Coordinates of C-alpha atoms in Angstrom, one line a residue:
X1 CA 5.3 -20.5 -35.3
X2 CA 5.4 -21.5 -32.0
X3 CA 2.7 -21.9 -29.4
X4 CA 4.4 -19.4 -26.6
X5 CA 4.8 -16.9 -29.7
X6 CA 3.4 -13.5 -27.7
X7 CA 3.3 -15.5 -24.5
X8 CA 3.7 -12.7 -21.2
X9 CA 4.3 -14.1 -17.6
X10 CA 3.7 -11.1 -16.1
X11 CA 4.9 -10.5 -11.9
X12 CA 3.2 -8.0 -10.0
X13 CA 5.0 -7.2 -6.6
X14 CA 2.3 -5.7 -4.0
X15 CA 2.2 -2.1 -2.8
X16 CA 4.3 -0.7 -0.4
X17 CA 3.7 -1.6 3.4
X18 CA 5.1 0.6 6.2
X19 CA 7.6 -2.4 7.0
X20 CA 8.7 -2.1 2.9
X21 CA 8.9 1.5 3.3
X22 CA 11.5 1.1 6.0
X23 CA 12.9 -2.2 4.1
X24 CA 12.5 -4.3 6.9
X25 CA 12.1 -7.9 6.0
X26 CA 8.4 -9.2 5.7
X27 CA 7.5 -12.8 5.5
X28 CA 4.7 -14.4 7.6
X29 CA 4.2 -11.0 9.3
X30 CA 0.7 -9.9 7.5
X31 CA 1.1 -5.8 7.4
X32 CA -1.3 -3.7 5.2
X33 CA -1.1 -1.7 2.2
X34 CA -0.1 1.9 3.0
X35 CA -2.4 4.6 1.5
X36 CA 0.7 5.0 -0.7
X37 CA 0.8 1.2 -1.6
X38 CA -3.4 1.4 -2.5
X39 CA -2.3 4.3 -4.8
X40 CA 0.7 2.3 -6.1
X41 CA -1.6 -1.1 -6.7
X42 CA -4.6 1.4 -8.5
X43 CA -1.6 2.7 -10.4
X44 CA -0.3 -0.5 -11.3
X45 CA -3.7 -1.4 -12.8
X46 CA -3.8 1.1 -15.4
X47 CA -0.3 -0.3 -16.2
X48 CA -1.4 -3.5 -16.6
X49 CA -4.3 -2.4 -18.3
X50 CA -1.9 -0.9 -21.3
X51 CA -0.4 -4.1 -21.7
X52 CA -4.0 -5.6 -23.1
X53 CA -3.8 -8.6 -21.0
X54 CA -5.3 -11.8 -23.0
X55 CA -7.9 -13.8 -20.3
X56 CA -5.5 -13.5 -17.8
X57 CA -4.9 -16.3 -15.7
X58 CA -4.2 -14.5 -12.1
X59 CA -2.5 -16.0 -9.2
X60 CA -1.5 -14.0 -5.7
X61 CA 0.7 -15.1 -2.7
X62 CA -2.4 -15.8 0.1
X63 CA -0.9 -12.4 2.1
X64 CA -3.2 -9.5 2.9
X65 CA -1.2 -6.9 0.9
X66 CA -0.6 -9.3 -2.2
X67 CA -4.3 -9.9 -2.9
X68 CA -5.5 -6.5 -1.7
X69 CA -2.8 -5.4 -4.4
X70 CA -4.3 -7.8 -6.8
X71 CA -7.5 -6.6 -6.0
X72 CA -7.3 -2.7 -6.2
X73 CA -5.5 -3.4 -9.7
X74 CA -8.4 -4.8 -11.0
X75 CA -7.4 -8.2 -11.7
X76 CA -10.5 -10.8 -10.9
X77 CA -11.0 -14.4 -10.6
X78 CA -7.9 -14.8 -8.4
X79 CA -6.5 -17.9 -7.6
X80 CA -4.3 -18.1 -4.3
X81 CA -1.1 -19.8 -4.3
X82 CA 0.2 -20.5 -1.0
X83 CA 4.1 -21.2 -3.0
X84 CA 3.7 -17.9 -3.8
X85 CA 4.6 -16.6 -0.3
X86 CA 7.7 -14.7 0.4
X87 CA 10.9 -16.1 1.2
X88 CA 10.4 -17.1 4.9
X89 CA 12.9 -15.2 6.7
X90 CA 12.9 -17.0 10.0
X91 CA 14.3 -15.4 13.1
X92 CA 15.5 -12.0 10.5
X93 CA 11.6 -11.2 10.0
X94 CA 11.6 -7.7 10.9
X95 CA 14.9 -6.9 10.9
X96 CA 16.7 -4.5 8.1
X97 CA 20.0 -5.7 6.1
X98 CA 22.5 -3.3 8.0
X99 CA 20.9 -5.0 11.2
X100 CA 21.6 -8.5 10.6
X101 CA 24.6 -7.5 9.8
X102 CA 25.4 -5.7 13.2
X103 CA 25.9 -9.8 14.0
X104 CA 27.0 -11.1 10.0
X105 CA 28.8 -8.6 8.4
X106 CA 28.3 -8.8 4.8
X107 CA 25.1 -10.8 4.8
X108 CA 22.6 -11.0 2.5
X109 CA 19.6 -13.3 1.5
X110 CA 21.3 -14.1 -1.9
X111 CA 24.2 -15.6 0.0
X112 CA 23.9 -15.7 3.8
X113 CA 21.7 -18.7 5.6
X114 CA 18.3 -17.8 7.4
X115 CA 18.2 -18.8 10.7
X116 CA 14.6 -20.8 11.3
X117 CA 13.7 -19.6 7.5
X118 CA 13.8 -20.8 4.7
X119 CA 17.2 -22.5 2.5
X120 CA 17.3 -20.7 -1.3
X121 CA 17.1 -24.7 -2.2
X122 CA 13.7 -24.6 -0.7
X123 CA 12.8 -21.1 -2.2
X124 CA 14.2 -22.5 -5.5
X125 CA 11.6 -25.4 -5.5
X126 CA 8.8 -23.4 -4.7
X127 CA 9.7 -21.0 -7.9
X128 CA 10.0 -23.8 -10.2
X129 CA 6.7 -25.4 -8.9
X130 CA 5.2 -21.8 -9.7
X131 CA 6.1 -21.4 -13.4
X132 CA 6.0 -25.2 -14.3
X133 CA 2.4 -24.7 -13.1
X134 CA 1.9 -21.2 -15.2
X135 CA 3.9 -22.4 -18.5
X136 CA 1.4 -24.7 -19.8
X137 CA -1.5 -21.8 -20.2
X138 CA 0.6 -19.5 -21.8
X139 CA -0.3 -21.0 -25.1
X140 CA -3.1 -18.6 -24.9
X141 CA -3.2 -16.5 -22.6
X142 CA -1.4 -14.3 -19.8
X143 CA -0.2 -15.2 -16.6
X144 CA -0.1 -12.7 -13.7
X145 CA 1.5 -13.7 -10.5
X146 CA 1.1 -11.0 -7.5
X147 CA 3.4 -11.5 -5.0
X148 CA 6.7 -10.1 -3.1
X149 CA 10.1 -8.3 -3.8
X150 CA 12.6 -11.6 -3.1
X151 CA 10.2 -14.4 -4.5
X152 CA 9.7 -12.1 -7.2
X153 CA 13.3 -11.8 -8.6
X154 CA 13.5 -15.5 -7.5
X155 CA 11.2 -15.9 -10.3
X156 CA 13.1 -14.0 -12.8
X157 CA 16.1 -15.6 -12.1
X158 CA 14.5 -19.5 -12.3
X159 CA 12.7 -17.8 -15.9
X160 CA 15.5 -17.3 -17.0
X161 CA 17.9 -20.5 -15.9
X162 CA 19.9 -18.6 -13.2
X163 CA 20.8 -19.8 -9.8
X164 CA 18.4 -18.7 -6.9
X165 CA 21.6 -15.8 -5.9
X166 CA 21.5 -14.2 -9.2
X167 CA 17.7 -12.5 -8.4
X168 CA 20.4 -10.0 -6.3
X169 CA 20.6 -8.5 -9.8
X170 CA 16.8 -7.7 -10.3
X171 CA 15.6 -4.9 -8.2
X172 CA 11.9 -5.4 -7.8
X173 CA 10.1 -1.9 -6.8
X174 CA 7.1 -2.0 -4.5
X175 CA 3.8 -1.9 -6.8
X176 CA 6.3 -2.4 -10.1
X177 CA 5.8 -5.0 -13.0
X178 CA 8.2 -7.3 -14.6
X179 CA 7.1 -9.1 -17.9
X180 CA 8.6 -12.3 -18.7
X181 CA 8.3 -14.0 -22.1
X182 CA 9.9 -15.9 -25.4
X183 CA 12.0 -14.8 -28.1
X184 CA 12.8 -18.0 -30.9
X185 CA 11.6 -20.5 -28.2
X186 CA 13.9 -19.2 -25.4
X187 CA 12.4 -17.7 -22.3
X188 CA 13.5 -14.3 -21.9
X189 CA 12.7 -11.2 -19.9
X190 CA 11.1 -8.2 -22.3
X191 CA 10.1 -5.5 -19.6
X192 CA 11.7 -4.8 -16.0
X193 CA 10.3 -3.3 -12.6
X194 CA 7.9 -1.0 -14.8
X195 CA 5.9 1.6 -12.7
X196 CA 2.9 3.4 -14.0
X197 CA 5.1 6.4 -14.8
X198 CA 7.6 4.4 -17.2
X199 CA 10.6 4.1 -15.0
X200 CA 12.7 1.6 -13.0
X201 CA 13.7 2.9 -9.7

């Protein structure tokens, strides 16, 4: 048997903010939950709630709407981890895709550079800082990390031996859950962008 056997690594991506309603990309800038996102992080609760969590160890990216989401789920004892922050999207915070793309056709943040931001070699590092930190307490318990929609598939990707580019093929939902885990001693991913409701959107 081995020691991750039922291990879960669970991400928790906060509640929508008016700037994630309109899909406008949020770093550094600190918006609020909507009164939708508080609904979405309550819901997201009672999600995580049916998963049974075992002492959960909880960590959150240090912005407003990632511990208020934490918060409002009813996760306690959090622990704030500043690598946890979103990708830093330099001079394209606040700007939408079709945009940036007004002046870069075709860009994206899986494969375009980030002016003033952040490189995906830097995003990379802070990932794999994130779960070599997690992995060693799965041996007995859960791990929930609260954080954003980019870092977030980031995560997955890293989990799951990818390059940084392939988290373009892990939507993340706003309030949604992802649960990471083993199968024979190889890290795999058992449940994807989960809402409250059961689906992936």
């Amino acid at each position: 048997m081995s020691a991750y056997d039922g291990a879960r690594l669970i991400l928790l991506r906060h509640g929508e903010t008016a700037w994630s309603r309109e899909r406008r990309h949020t770093s550094r800038t600190d918006l609020p939950l909507t009164v939708h996102g508080e609904r979405q992080a309550e819901a997201a609760g009672r999600l995580l709630s049916s998963l049974q969590l075992r002492r959960p160890l909880v960590h959150t990216s240090p912005r407003h709407r990632a511990v208020r989401t934490a918060e409002l789920a009813g996760l306690t004892d959090i622990v704030i981890d500043d690598d946890l922050a979103e990708w830093d999207y330099g001079a394209y915070e606040g700007l939408t895709t079709p945009h940036i793309r007004e002046a870069v056709p075709g860009w994206t943040i899986w494969t375009g550079e980030v002016p003033e931001g952040e490189s995906a070699n830097q995003v990379r590092a802070r990932a794999d800082r994130v779960l070599a930190a997690a992995v060693p307490a799965l041996t007995d318990r859960d791990v929930v990390l609260v954080g954003h929609g980019h870092l977030s598939r980031v995560l997955i990707a890293r989990w799951a031996d990818f390059d940084v580019r392939e988290g373009r093929r892990f939507a993340m939902s706003t309030g949604a859950a992802t649960v990471l885990g083993y199968e024979h001693d190889t890290r795999t991913i058992h449940a994807h962008n989960l809402t409250p409701e059961g689906a992936s959107l």
